[in-house]
Amino acid sequence: MRNREAGARVAPTMPGTPKLSVLDLIPVAEGQSSADAVAASARLVRRADELGYHRYWVAEHHNTELVASTTPPVLLAALGAGTQRIRLGSGGVMLPNHAPFVVAEQFATLESLYPGRIDLGLGRAPGTDPFTAAALRRDLSRDRVDEFPNDVLELMGYLGDVRAEHDREVLNRLRVSPGAATNPQIWLLGSSLYGAELAAAFGLPYTFAHHFAMHADPKAAADHYRDHFVPSPVLAEPHFMVSVSAIAAETVDEATRLALPSRAAMHQIRFGRPTRVLSPEGAAAYANRMQDRSLYDATTGTQLIGTPEMVADGIDRLIERTGADEVILAATTHNVEVRIRTIEALAELRDPASWQPRATVGAHPHN
């Protein structure tokens, strides 16, 4: 780790880790409308809140019938209404699609609604195809992806994290409204060393998207982030979170069956033909219709599949391997009940707020 500058003001480290959280793409299943999918996610976030999960994040994707998660700030405003304590955030907002000042106002508004509970996770991928990206950005006179570091820095300043590089006159003239007593917690997201490098340079918490970058090495990203971390006004020590896709059931066979839709969805995404999430039976039929299954068989879907004890063991191994301070669980399922049962089963084994074993296995947690 680099030496801290003399006299630098740094924030305390985040206490009480490791923790368990929930990442939601809001998948739209066969026979569902987008409104149905959002209603299902409202049940998921309420249950995660009751069980003591630390964060609930939604992603940003566009122009696909596979997911309904298009506008994180709007969704978080609605989904958070049924919660009491869980942190609400984006995993993430694809910043090249948006003006930093607009994002700052959106998340300042969320912070006013849910003070001390808002996370702003930022990514640099467009979250869609080039044609849709052009519709979102309108002005393609310069490459917004290349401007990502400057856009992040600009956004940080609007939300109270003012650095030496900021133009104070600009920040004094551009006031984010509505104002709040607290500011959202900014995270950087990534699936490569680029995100790790930038998060380290800015002294921000970092999340590695292992749930879809399954062939990348989360340990390499974690190590690079920690080795290059520079303490900042918002974070004294590196703080690393990793995502993983997980489905638990009473038996391995049942968990494997429930995970078939995620594998079919990943195969469809790879070939640019995503549909609404298939049922387990529909996913099995989808695979059986293929004349050449070699590419499908090489496609990974959900990473942690099995009994709750097996999934918990997989989370343990991921934490041990990466030194993660937090783990955030994703999954593509045909029915939200599969996800709810998964987070319930894990919460019966461990406390999501500390990932420690329950005093009595099987005791149902209540808040």
mmCIF file of C-alpha atoms in Angstrom:
data_model
loop_
_atom_site.group_PDB
_atom_site.id
_atom_site.type_symbol
_atom_site.label_atom_id
_atom_site.label_comp_id
_atom_site.label_asym_id
_atom_site.label_seq_id
_atom_site.Cartn_x
_atom_site.Cartn_y
_atom_site.Cartn_z
ATOM 1 C CA MET A 1 0.000 0.000 0.000
ATOM 2 C CA ARG A 2 1.219 3.497 -0.779
ATOM 3 C CA ASN A 3 2.156 5.758 2.086
ATOM 4 C CA ARG A 4 -0.475 8.221 3.186
ATOM 5 C CA GLU A 5 0.225 11.879 2.583
ATOM 6 C CA ALA A 6 1.178 13.749 5.724
ATOM 7 C CA GLY A 7 -1.836 15.353 7.288
ATOM 8 C CA ALA A 8 -4.287 13.710 4.899
ATOM 9 C CA ARG A 9 -7.813 13.436 6.291
ATOM 10 C CA VAL A 10 -9.101 9.891 5.978
ATOM 11 C CA ALA A 11 -12.344 8.249 6.965
ATOM 12 C CA PRO A 12 -12.517 5.208 9.221
ATOM 13 C CA THR A 13 -12.658 1.763 7.691
ATOM 14 C CA MET A 14 -16.048 0.102 7.220
ATOM 15 C CA PRO A 15 -16.703 -2.017 10.322
ATOM 16 C CA GLY A 16 -18.236 -5.427 10.853
ATOM 17 C CA THR A 17 -17.269 -7.347 7.737
ATOM 18 C CA PRO A 18 -17.663 -9.777 6.053
ATOM 19 C CA LYS A 19 -21.270 -9.175 5.123
ATOM 20 C CA LEU A 20 -23.713 -10.674 2.655
ATOM 21 C CA SER A 21 -25.808 -8.649 0.198
ATOM 22 C CA VAL A 22 -28.181 -9.116 -2.768
ATOM 23 C CA LEU A 23 -27.724 -8.012 -6.393
ATOM 24 C CA ASP A 24 -30.901 -7.985 -8.495
ATOM 25 C CA LEU A 25 -31.052 -7.784 -12.301
ATOM 26 C CA ILE A 26 -34.860 -7.970 -12.050
ATOM 27 C CA PRO A 27 -35.180 -10.807 -14.582
ATOM 28 C CA VAL A 28 -38.418 -11.055 -16.557
ATOM 29 C CA ALA A 29 -39.633 -14.640 -16.875
ATOM 30 C CA GLU A 30 -41.792 -16.250 -19.519
ATOM 31 C CA GLY A 31 -45.400 -15.272 -18.908
ATOM 32 C CA GLN A 32 -44.417 -12.199 -16.883
ATOM 33 C CA SER A 33 -44.664 -8.513 -17.640
ATOM 34 C CA SER A 34 -41.966 -6.092 -16.532
ATOM 35 C CA ALA A 35 -44.401 -4.875 -13.864
ATOM 36 C CA ASP A 36 -44.681 -8.459 -12.581
ATOM 37 C CA ALA A 37 -40.885 -8.695 -12.376
ATOM 38 C CA VAL A 38 -40.615 -5.439 -10.413
ATOM 39 C CA ALA A 39 -43.350 -6.618 -8.018
ATOM 40 C CA ALA A 40 -41.393 -9.845 -7.490
ATOM 41 C CA SER A 41 -38.260 -7.835 -6.718
ATOM 42 C CA ALA A 42 -40.212 -5.835 -4.141
ATOM 43 C CA ARG A 43 -40.815 -9.117 -2.313
ATOM 44 C CA LEU A 44 -37.134 -10.040 -2.626
ATOM 45 C CA VAL A 45 -35.817 -6.780 -1.172
ATOM 46 C CA ARG A 46 -38.338 -6.833 1.688
ATOM 47 C CA ARG A 47 -37.293 -10.360 2.628
ATOM 48 C CA ALA A 48 -33.599 -9.496 2.377
ATOM 49 C CA ASP A 49 -34.229 -6.539 4.673
ATOM 50 C CA GLU A 50 -36.049 -8.732 7.219
ATOM 51 C CA LEU A 51 -33.257 -11.322 7.167
ATOM 52 C CA GLY A 52 -30.481 -8.811 7.855
ATOM 53 C CA TYR A 53 -28.759 -8.686 4.465
ATOM 54 C CA HIS A 54 -26.527 -5.634 4.223
ATOM 55 C CA ARG A 55 -27.206 -4.188 0.762
ATOM 56 C CA TYR A 56 -29.678 -4.567 -2.083
ATOM 57 C CA TRP A 57 -28.430 -3.353 -5.464
ATOM 58 C CA VAL A 58 -30.088 -3.203 -8.874
ATOM 59 C CA ALA A 59 -28.273 -3.101 -12.209
ATOM 60 C CA GLU A 60 -28.682 -0.974 -15.341
ATOM 61 C CA HIS A 61 -29.448 -2.724 -18.629
ATOM 62 C CA HIS A 62 -31.301 -1.450 -21.688
ATOM 63 C CA ASN A 63 -33.297 -2.628 -24.702
ATOM 64 C CA THR A 64 -33.700 -6.256 -23.695
ATOM 65 C CA GLU A 65 -36.747 -8.263 -22.700
ATOM 66 C CA LEU A 66 -34.587 -10.374 -20.375
ATOM 67 C CA VAL A 67 -34.419 -7.867 -17.512
ATOM 68 C CA ALA A 68 -36.536 -4.982 -16.208
ATOM 69 C CA SER A 69 -33.684 -3.216 -14.429
ATOM 70 C CA THR A 70 -33.250 -0.161 -16.647
ATOM 71 C CA THR A 71 -33.359 2.857 -14.314
ATOM 72 C CA PRO A 72 -31.772 2.172 -10.902
ATOM 73 C CA PRO A 73 -32.772 5.455 -9.195
ATOM 74 C CA VAL A 74 -36.445 5.067 -10.105
ATOM 75 C CA LEU A 75 -36.498 1.418 -9.081
ATOM 76 C CA LEU A 76 -34.690 2.071 -5.794
ATOM 77 C CA ALA A 77 -37.112 4.842 -4.868
ATOM 78 C CA ALA A 78 -40.021 2.435 -5.318
ATOM 79 C CA LEU A 79 -38.464 -0.783 -4.003
ATOM 80 C CA GLY A 80 -37.005 0.888 -0.931
ATOM 81 C CA ALA A 81 -40.453 1.969 0.261
ATOM 82 C CA GLY A 82 -41.090 -1.450 1.778
ATOM 83 C CA THR A 83 -37.770 -1.624 3.668
ATOM 84 C CA GLN A 84 -36.485 -0.413 7.026
ATOM 85 C CA ARG A 85 -32.702 -0.736 7.245
ATOM 86 C CA ILE A 86 -31.062 -2.434 4.236
ATOM 87 C CA ARG A 87 -28.762 -0.252 2.135
ATOM 88 C CA LEU A 88 -30.107 0.459 -1.373
ATOM 89 C CA GLY A 89 -27.849 0.966 -4.349
ATOM 90 C CA SER A 90 -26.911 0.585 -7.976
ATOM 91 C CA GLY A 91 -24.813 -2.251 -9.227
ATOM 92 C CA GLY A 92 -24.368 -0.185 -11.163
ATOM 93 C CA VAL A 93 -25.224 3.014 -12.951
ATOM 94 C CA MET A 94 -23.411 2.940 -16.314
ATOM 95 C CA LEU A 95 -21.976 6.431 -16.108
ATOM 96 C CA PRO A 96 -21.075 6.884 -19.815
ATOM 97 C CA ASN A 97 -24.829 6.864 -20.499
ATOM 98 C CA HIS A 98 -25.528 9.844 -18.233
ATOM 99 C CA ALA A 99 -24.439 13.350 -17.324
ATOM 100 C CA PRO A 100 -22.705 13.227 -13.901
ATOM 101 C CA PHE A 101 -24.775 16.124 -12.555
ATOM 102 C CA VAL A 102 -28.026 14.315 -13.390
ATOM 103 C CA VAL A 103 -26.836 11.168 -11.603
ATOM 104 C CA ALA A 104 -25.783 13.281 -8.612
ATOM 105 C CA GLU A 105 -29.250 14.823 -8.357
ATOM 106 C CA GLN A 106 -30.948 11.444 -8.681
ATOM 107 C CA PHE A 107 -28.936 9.849 -5.902
ATOM 108 C CA ALA A 108 -29.058 12.930 -3.692
ATOM 109 C CA THR A 109 -32.835 12.616 -3.948
ATOM 110 C CA LEU A 110 -32.620 8.961 -2.926
ATOM 111 C CA GLU A 111 -30.393 9.931 -0.005
ATOM 112 C CA SER A 112 -33.067 12.398 1.102
ATOM 113 C CA LEU A 113 -35.665 9.622 0.986
ATOM 114 C CA TYR A 114 -33.498 6.991 2.708
ATOM 115 C CA PRO A 115 -30.798 8.874 4.646
ATOM 116 C CA GLY A 116 -27.614 6.976 5.360
ATOM 117 C CA ARG A 117 -28.710 3.999 3.237
ATOM 118 C CA ILE A 118 -27.814 4.848 -0.384
ATOM 119 C CA ASP A 119 -24.962 3.385 -2.450
ATOM 120 C CA LEU A 120 -23.989 4.653 -5.895
ATOM 121 C CA GLY A 121 -22.121 1.919 -7.746
ATOM 122 C CA LEU A 122 -20.622 3.134 -11.036
ATOM 123 C CA GLY A 123 -19.598 1.175 -14.113
ATOM 124 C CA ARG A 124 -18.081 2.255 -17.438
ATOM 125 C CA ALA A 125 -19.690 -0.314 -19.752
ATOM 126 C CA PRO A 126 -22.755 0.914 -21.674
ATOM 127 C CA GLY A 127 -24.941 -1.944 -20.422
ATOM 128 C CA THR A 128 -26.372 -2.375 -23.902
ATOM 129 C CA ASP A 129 -25.586 -2.576 -27.622
ATOM 130 C CA PRO A 130 -23.994 0.330 -29.576
ATOM 131 C CA PHE A 131 -27.280 1.277 -31.284
ATOM 132 C CA THR A 132 -29.050 1.660 -27.927
ATOM 133 C CA ALA A 133 -26.034 3.444 -26.448
ATOM 134 C CA ALA A 134 -26.360 6.065 -29.178
ATOM 135 C CA ALA A 135 -30.041 6.534 -28.297
ATOM 136 C CA LEU A 136 -29.151 6.968 -24.626
ATOM 137 C CA ARG A 137 -26.247 9.359 -25.024
ATOM 138 C CA ARG A 138 -27.405 11.274 -28.107
ATOM 139 C CA ASP A 139 -24.089 13.122 -28.422
ATOM 140 C CA LEU A 140 -21.381 10.703 -29.578
ATOM 141 C CA SER A 141 -18.913 13.420 -30.572
ATOM 142 C CA ARG A 142 -16.502 12.018 -28.006
ATOM 143 C CA ASP A 143 -16.094 8.651 -26.436
ATOM 144 C CA ARG A 144 -17.815 8.774 -23.071
ATOM 145 C CA VAL A 145 -16.087 5.580 -21.943
ATOM 146 C CA ASP A 146 -12.697 7.316 -22.242
ATOM 147 C CA GLU A 147 -14.074 10.162 -20.112
ATOM 148 C CA PHE A 148 -15.090 7.772 -17.339
ATOM 149 C CA PRO A 149 -12.370 8.752 -14.799
ATOM 150 C CA ASN A 150 -13.129 12.462 -15.239
ATOM 151 C CA ASP A 151 -16.869 11.824 -15.000
ATOM 152 C CA VAL A 152 -16.378 9.845 -11.781
ATOM 153 C CA LEU A 153 -14.283 12.645 -10.306
ATOM 154 C CA GLU A 154 -16.885 15.230 -11.310
ATOM 155 C CA LEU A 155 -19.671 13.173 -9.723
ATOM 156 C CA MET A 156 -17.665 12.720 -6.520
ATOM 157 C CA GLY A 157 -17.375 16.485 -6.180
ATOM 158 C CA TYR A 158 -21.108 17.047 -6.614
ATOM 159 C CA LEU A 159 -21.778 14.534 -3.834
ATOM 160 C CA GLY A 160 -19.451 16.073 -1.279
ATOM 161 C CA ASP A 161 -16.181 14.224 -1.917
ATOM 162 C CA VAL A 162 -14.121 17.243 -2.961
ATOM 163 C CA ARG A 163 -10.526 16.610 -4.022
ATOM 164 C CA ALA A 164 -7.627 18.856 -5.023
ATOM 165 C CA GLU A 165 -8.396 18.235 -8.705
ATOM 166 C CA HIS A 166 -11.861 19.795 -8.460
ATOM 167 C CA ASP A 167 -12.692 23.287 -9.667
ATOM 168 C CA ARG A 168 -14.130 24.811 -6.491
ATOM 169 C CA GLU A 169 -15.815 27.645 -8.386
ATOM 170 C CA VAL A 170 -17.749 25.144 -10.513
ATOM 171 C CA LEU A 171 -18.803 23.163 -7.444
ATOM 172 C CA ASN A 172 -19.931 26.352 -5.693
ATOM 173 C CA ARG A 173 -22.117 27.280 -8.651
ATOM 174 C CA LEU A 174 -23.581 23.810 -9.233
ATOM 175 C CA ARG A 175 -25.443 22.763 -6.109
ATOM 176 C CA VAL A 176 -27.055 19.348 -6.100
ATOM 177 C CA SER A 177 -30.660 19.521 -4.968
ATOM 178 C CA PRO A 178 -32.371 18.312 -2.886
ATOM 179 C CA GLY A 179 -29.625 18.549 -0.321
ATOM 180 C CA ALA A 180 -29.276 15.885 2.366
ATOM 181 C CA ALA A 181 -27.458 15.682 5.672
ATOM 182 C CA THR A 182 -25.527 12.659 4.371
ATOM 183 C CA ASN A 183 -24.140 11.666 0.974
ATOM 184 C CA PRO A 184 -24.461 8.430 -1.006
ATOM 185 C CA GLN A 185 -21.546 6.038 -0.721
ATOM 186 C CA ILE A 186 -19.804 5.864 -4.117
ATOM 187 C CA TRP A 187 -18.436 2.508 -5.332
ATOM 188 C CA LEU A 188 -16.594 1.571 -8.503
ATOM 189 C CA LEU A 189 -17.534 -1.656 -10.265
ATOM 190 C CA GLY A 190 -15.570 -3.695 -12.757
ATOM 191 C CA SER A 191 -14.638 -7.056 -14.181
ATOM 192 C CA SER A 192 -11.010 -6.245 -15.023
ATOM 193 C CA LEU A 193 -7.954 -4.611 -13.488
ATOM 194 C CA TYR A 194 -9.043 -1.246 -14.926
ATOM 195 C CA GLY A 195 -11.796 -0.812 -12.345
ATOM 196 C CA ALA A 196 -9.521 -2.029 -9.570
ATOM 197 C CA GLU A 197 -6.842 0.489 -10.566
ATOM 198 C CA LEU A 198 -9.247 3.421 -10.712
ATOM 199 C CA ALA A 199 -10.960 2.563 -7.415
ATOM 200 C CA ALA A 200 -7.549 2.305 -5.759
ATOM 201 C CA ALA A 201 -6.385 5.641 -7.182
ATOM 202 C CA PHE A 202 -9.538 7.431 -6.010
ATOM 203 C CA GLY A 203 -9.606 5.663 -2.638
ATOM 204 C CA LEU A 204 -13.099 4.270 -3.201
ATOM 205 C CA PRO A 205 -14.634 0.887 -2.329
ATOM 206 C CA TYR A 206 -14.522 -1.597 -5.221
ATOM 207 C CA THR A 207 -16.786 -4.416 -6.402
ATOM 208 C CA PHE A 208 -15.629 -7.144 -8.777
ATOM 209 C CA ALA A 209 -18.409 -8.475 -11.035
ATOM 210 C CA HIS A 210 -17.584 -12.153 -10.700
ATOM 211 C CA HIS A 211 -21.185 -13.251 -11.318
ATOM 212 C CA PHE A 212 -20.789 -12.704 -15.068
ATOM 213 C CA ALA A 213 -17.007 -12.379 -15.509
ATOM 214 C CA MET A 214 -16.647 -15.998 -14.462
ATOM 215 C CA HIS A 215 -13.413 -16.640 -16.320
ATOM 216 C CA ALA A 216 -11.669 -13.576 -14.898
ATOM 217 C CA ASP A 217 -9.693 -13.808 -11.664
ATOM 218 C CA PRO A 218 -11.307 -11.963 -8.742
ATOM 219 C CA LYS A 219 -8.203 -12.556 -6.609
ATOM 220 C CA ALA A 220 -5.992 -10.734 -9.115
ATOM 221 C CA ALA A 221 -8.392 -7.780 -9.097
ATOM 222 C CA ALA A 222 -8.579 -7.774 -5.292
ATOM 223 C CA ASP A 223 -4.799 -7.932 -4.930
ATOM 224 C CA HIS A 224 -4.242 -5.172 -7.486
ATOM 225 C CA TYR A 225 -6.801 -2.960 -5.759
ATOM 226 C CA ARG A 226 -5.252 -3.446 -2.322
ATOM 227 C CA ASP A 227 -1.663 -3.070 -3.538
ATOM 228 C CA HIS A 228 -2.395 0.262 -5.228
ATOM 229 C CA PHE A 229 -4.946 1.706 -2.796
ATOM 230 C CA VAL A 230 -4.472 5.352 -1.791
ATOM 231 C CA PRO A 231 -6.335 6.458 1.375
ATOM 232 C CA SER A 232 -8.921 9.140 0.712
ATOM 233 C CA PRO A 233 -11.300 11.459 2.566
ATOM 234 C CA VAL A 234 -14.012 8.779 2.338
ATOM 235 C CA LEU A 235 -12.061 5.561 2.950
ATOM 236 C CA ALA A 236 -8.978 4.885 5.043
ATOM 237 C CA GLU A 237 -8.375 1.276 3.977
ATOM 238 C CA PRO A 238 -9.293 -0.734 0.869
ATOM 239 C CA HIS A 239 -12.747 -2.286 0.927
ATOM 240 C CA PHE A 240 -13.435 -5.078 -1.560
ATOM 241 C CA MET A 241 -16.718 -6.751 -2.468
ATOM 242 C CA VAL A 242 -17.172 -9.624 -4.920
ATOM 243 C CA SER A 243 -20.358 -10.834 -6.598
ATOM 244 C CA VAL A 244 -21.258 -14.466 -7.192
ATOM 245 C CA SER A 245 -24.325 -16.222 -8.564
ATOM 246 C CA ALA A 246 -25.895 -18.698 -6.120
ATOM 247 C CA ILE A 247 -28.915 -21.005 -5.980
ATOM 248 C CA ALA A 248 -29.614 -23.302 -3.025
ATOM 249 C CA ALA A 249 -32.191 -26.076 -2.666
ATOM 250 C CA GLU A 250 -32.782 -29.116 -0.480
ATOM 251 C CA THR A 251 -30.895 -31.396 -2.870
ATOM 252 C CA VAL A 252 -28.137 -30.950 -5.435
ATOM 253 C CA ASP A 253 -30.385 -32.335 -8.173
ATOM 254 C CA GLU A 254 -33.120 -29.812 -7.403
ATOM 255 C CA ALA A 255 -30.663 -26.907 -7.251
ATOM 256 C CA THR A 256 -29.160 -28.015 -10.574
ATOM 257 C CA ARG A 257 -32.620 -28.117 -12.144
ATOM 258 C CA LEU A 258 -33.475 -24.640 -10.824
ATOM 259 C CA ALA A 259 -30.196 -23.297 -12.227
ATOM 260 C CA LEU A 260 -30.928 -24.410 -15.812
ATOM 261 C CA PRO A 261 -32.583 -21.068 -16.742
ATOM 262 C CA SER A 262 -29.427 -19.143 -15.828
ATOM 263 C CA ARG A 263 -27.335 -21.347 -18.100
ATOM 264 C CA ALA A 264 -29.772 -20.964 -20.993
ATOM 265 C CA ALA A 265 -29.875 -17.187 -20.471
ATOM 266 C CA MET A 266 -26.074 -16.957 -20.507
ATOM 267 C CA HIS A 267 -25.941 -18.974 -23.726
ATOM 268 C CA GLN A 268 -28.564 -16.724 -25.326
ATOM 269 C CA ILE A 269 -26.718 -13.574 -24.260
ATOM 270 C CA ARG A 270 -23.478 -14.912 -25.713
ATOM 271 C CA PHE A 271 -25.154 -15.345 -29.090
ATOM 272 C CA GLY A 272 -27.055 -12.065 -28.938
ATOM 273 C CA ARG A 273 -30.523 -13.611 -28.755
ATOM 274 C CA PRO A 274 -31.735 -13.188 -25.157
ATOM 275 C CA THR A 275 -35.384 -13.940 -24.442
ATOM 276 C CA ARG A 276 -37.371 -13.794 -21.243
ATOM 277 C CA VAL A 277 -36.108 -16.209 -18.622
ATOM 278 C CA LEU A 278 -37.145 -19.757 -19.446
ATOM 279 C CA SER A 279 -38.640 -22.131 -16.914
ATOM 280 C CA PRO A 280 -36.414 -25.049 -15.835
ATOM 281 C CA GLU A 281 -38.411 -27.286 -18.172
ATOM 282 C CA GLY A 282 -38.161 -24.747 -20.995
ATOM 283 C CA ALA A 283 -34.408 -24.396 -20.445
ATOM 284 C CA ALA A 284 -33.974 -28.176 -20.613
ATOM 285 C CA ALA A 285 -35.969 -28.275 -23.863
ATOM 286 C CA TYR A 286 -33.889 -25.368 -25.219
ATOM 287 C CA ALA A 287 -30.701 -27.372 -24.660
ATOM 288 C CA ASN A 288 -32.169 -30.552 -26.105
ATOM 289 C CA ARG A 289 -33.128 -28.810 -29.366
ATOM 290 C CA MET A 290 -29.497 -28.005 -30.158
ATOM 291 C CA GLN A 291 -27.817 -30.008 -32.870
ATOM 292 C CA ASP A 292 -24.387 -29.107 -31.502
ATOM 293 C CA ARG A 293 -24.329 -28.782 -27.717
ATOM 294 C CA SER A 294 -20.585 -28.247 -27.371
ATOM 295 C CA LEU A 295 -20.843 -24.476 -26.944
ATOM 296 C CA TYR A 296 -23.800 -24.795 -24.589
ATOM 297 C CA ASP A 297 -21.971 -27.369 -22.490
ATOM 298 C CA ALA A 298 -19.017 -24.965 -22.264
ATOM 299 C CA THR A 299 -21.290 -22.134 -21.076
ATOM 300 C CA THR A 300 -21.333 -21.536 -17.354
ATOM 301 C CA GLY A 301 -24.419 -20.294 -15.576
ATOM 302 C CA THR A 302 -24.874 -20.073 -11.834
ATOM 303 C CA GLN A 303 -21.559 -20.622 -10.033
ATOM 304 C CA LEU A 304 -22.650 -21.877 -6.600
ATOM 305 C CA ILE A 305 -25.299 -24.603 -6.909
ATOM 306 C CA GLY A 306 -26.301 -27.113 -4.255
ATOM 307 C CA THR A 307 -27.603 -27.451 -0.745
ATOM 308 C CA PRO A 308 -27.432 -24.388 1.534
ATOM 309 C CA GLU A 309 -24.389 -25.890 3.263
ATOM 310 C CA MET A 310 -22.631 -26.333 -0.093
ATOM 311 C CA VAL A 311 -23.405 -22.785 -1.178
ATOM 312 C CA ALA A 312 -22.238 -21.398 2.180
ATOM 313 C CA ASP A 313 -19.018 -23.389 1.794
ATOM 314 C CA GLY A 314 -18.549 -21.897 -1.671
ATOM 315 C CA ILE A 315 -18.974 -18.398 -0.248
ATOM 316 C CA ASP A 316 -16.423 -19.239 2.454
ATOM 317 C CA ARG A 317 -13.930 -20.369 -0.174
ATOM 318 C CA LEU A 318 -14.491 -17.222 -2.245
ATOM 319 C CA ILE A 319 -13.898 -15.029 0.823
ATOM 320 C CA GLU A 320 -10.780 -17.014 1.730
ATOM 321 C CA ARG A 321 -9.442 -16.803 -1.815
ATOM 322 C CA THR A 322 -10.037 -13.080 -2.349
ATOM 323 C CA GLY A 323 -10.038 -11.701 1.192
ATOM 324 C CA ALA A 324 -13.391 -10.100 0.359
ATOM 325 C CA ASP A 325 -14.922 -7.802 2.932
ATOM 326 C CA GLU A 326 -18.365 -8.419 1.440
ATOM 327 C CA VAL A 327 -20.075 -10.839 -0.942
ATOM 328 C CA ILE A 328 -23.103 -9.871 -3.023
ATOM 329 C CA LEU A 329 -25.340 -12.657 -4.347
ATOM 330 C CA ALA A 330 -26.864 -12.633 -7.831
ATOM 331 C CA ALA A 331 -28.948 -15.208 -9.681
ATOM 332 C CA THR A 332 -31.086 -15.519 -12.790
ATOM 333 C CA THR A 333 -34.135 -17.562 -11.878
ATOM 334 C CA HIS A 334 -37.529 -18.160 -13.443
ATOM 335 C CA ASN A 335 -39.323 -17.637 -10.143
ATOM 336 C CA VAL A 336 -38.338 -15.141 -7.448
ATOM 337 C CA GLU A 337 -39.268 -17.751 -4.836
ATOM 338 C CA VAL A 338 -36.058 -19.606 -5.743
ATOM 339 C CA ARG A 339 -34.012 -16.562 -4.785
ATOM 340 C CA ILE A 340 -36.043 -15.912 -1.651
ATOM 341 C CA ARG A 341 -35.614 -19.511 -0.497
ATOM 342 C CA THR A 342 -31.882 -19.253 -1.198
ATOM 343 C CA ILE A 343 -31.343 -16.155 0.926
ATOM 344 C CA GLU A 344 -33.596 -17.577 3.658
ATOM 345 C CA ALA A 345 -31.666 -20.849 3.757
ATOM 346 C CA LEU A 346 -28.308 -19.068 3.947
ATOM 347 C CA ALA A 347 -29.614 -16.759 6.676
ATOM 348 C CA GLU A 348 -30.653 -19.774 8.725
ATOM 349 C CA LEU A 349 -27.056 -21.038 8.604
ATOM 350 C CA ARG A 350 -25.217 -17.727 8.993
ATOM 351 C CA ASP A 351 -25.904 -14.146 10.016
ATOM 352 C CA PRO A 352 -25.734 -12.084 6.784
ATOM 353 C CA ALA A 353 -24.579 -9.050 8.778
ATOM 354 C CA SER A 354 -21.422 -10.820 9.922
ATOM 355 C CA TRP A 355 -21.371 -14.164 8.051
ATOM 356 C CA GLN A 356 -21.002 -15.950 11.370
ATOM 357 C CA PRO A 357 -22.727 -19.277 12.175
ATOM 358 C CA ARG A 358 -26.108 -19.076 13.865
ATOM 359 C CA ALA A 359 -26.133 -20.243 17.482
ATOM 360 C CA THR A 360 -28.808 -22.769 16.557
ATOM 361 C CA VAL A 361 -28.835 -24.008 12.974
ATOM 362 C CA GLY A 362 -32.369 -23.951 11.638
ATOM 363 C CA ALA A 363 -33.531 -21.107 13.868
ATOM 364 C CA HIS A 364 -35.435 -18.629 11.724
ATOM 365 C CA PRO A 365 -33.985 -15.124 11.983
ATOM 366 C CA HIS A 366 -36.240 -12.189 12.709
ATOM 367 C CA ASN A 367 -35.520 -8.478 12.854
#
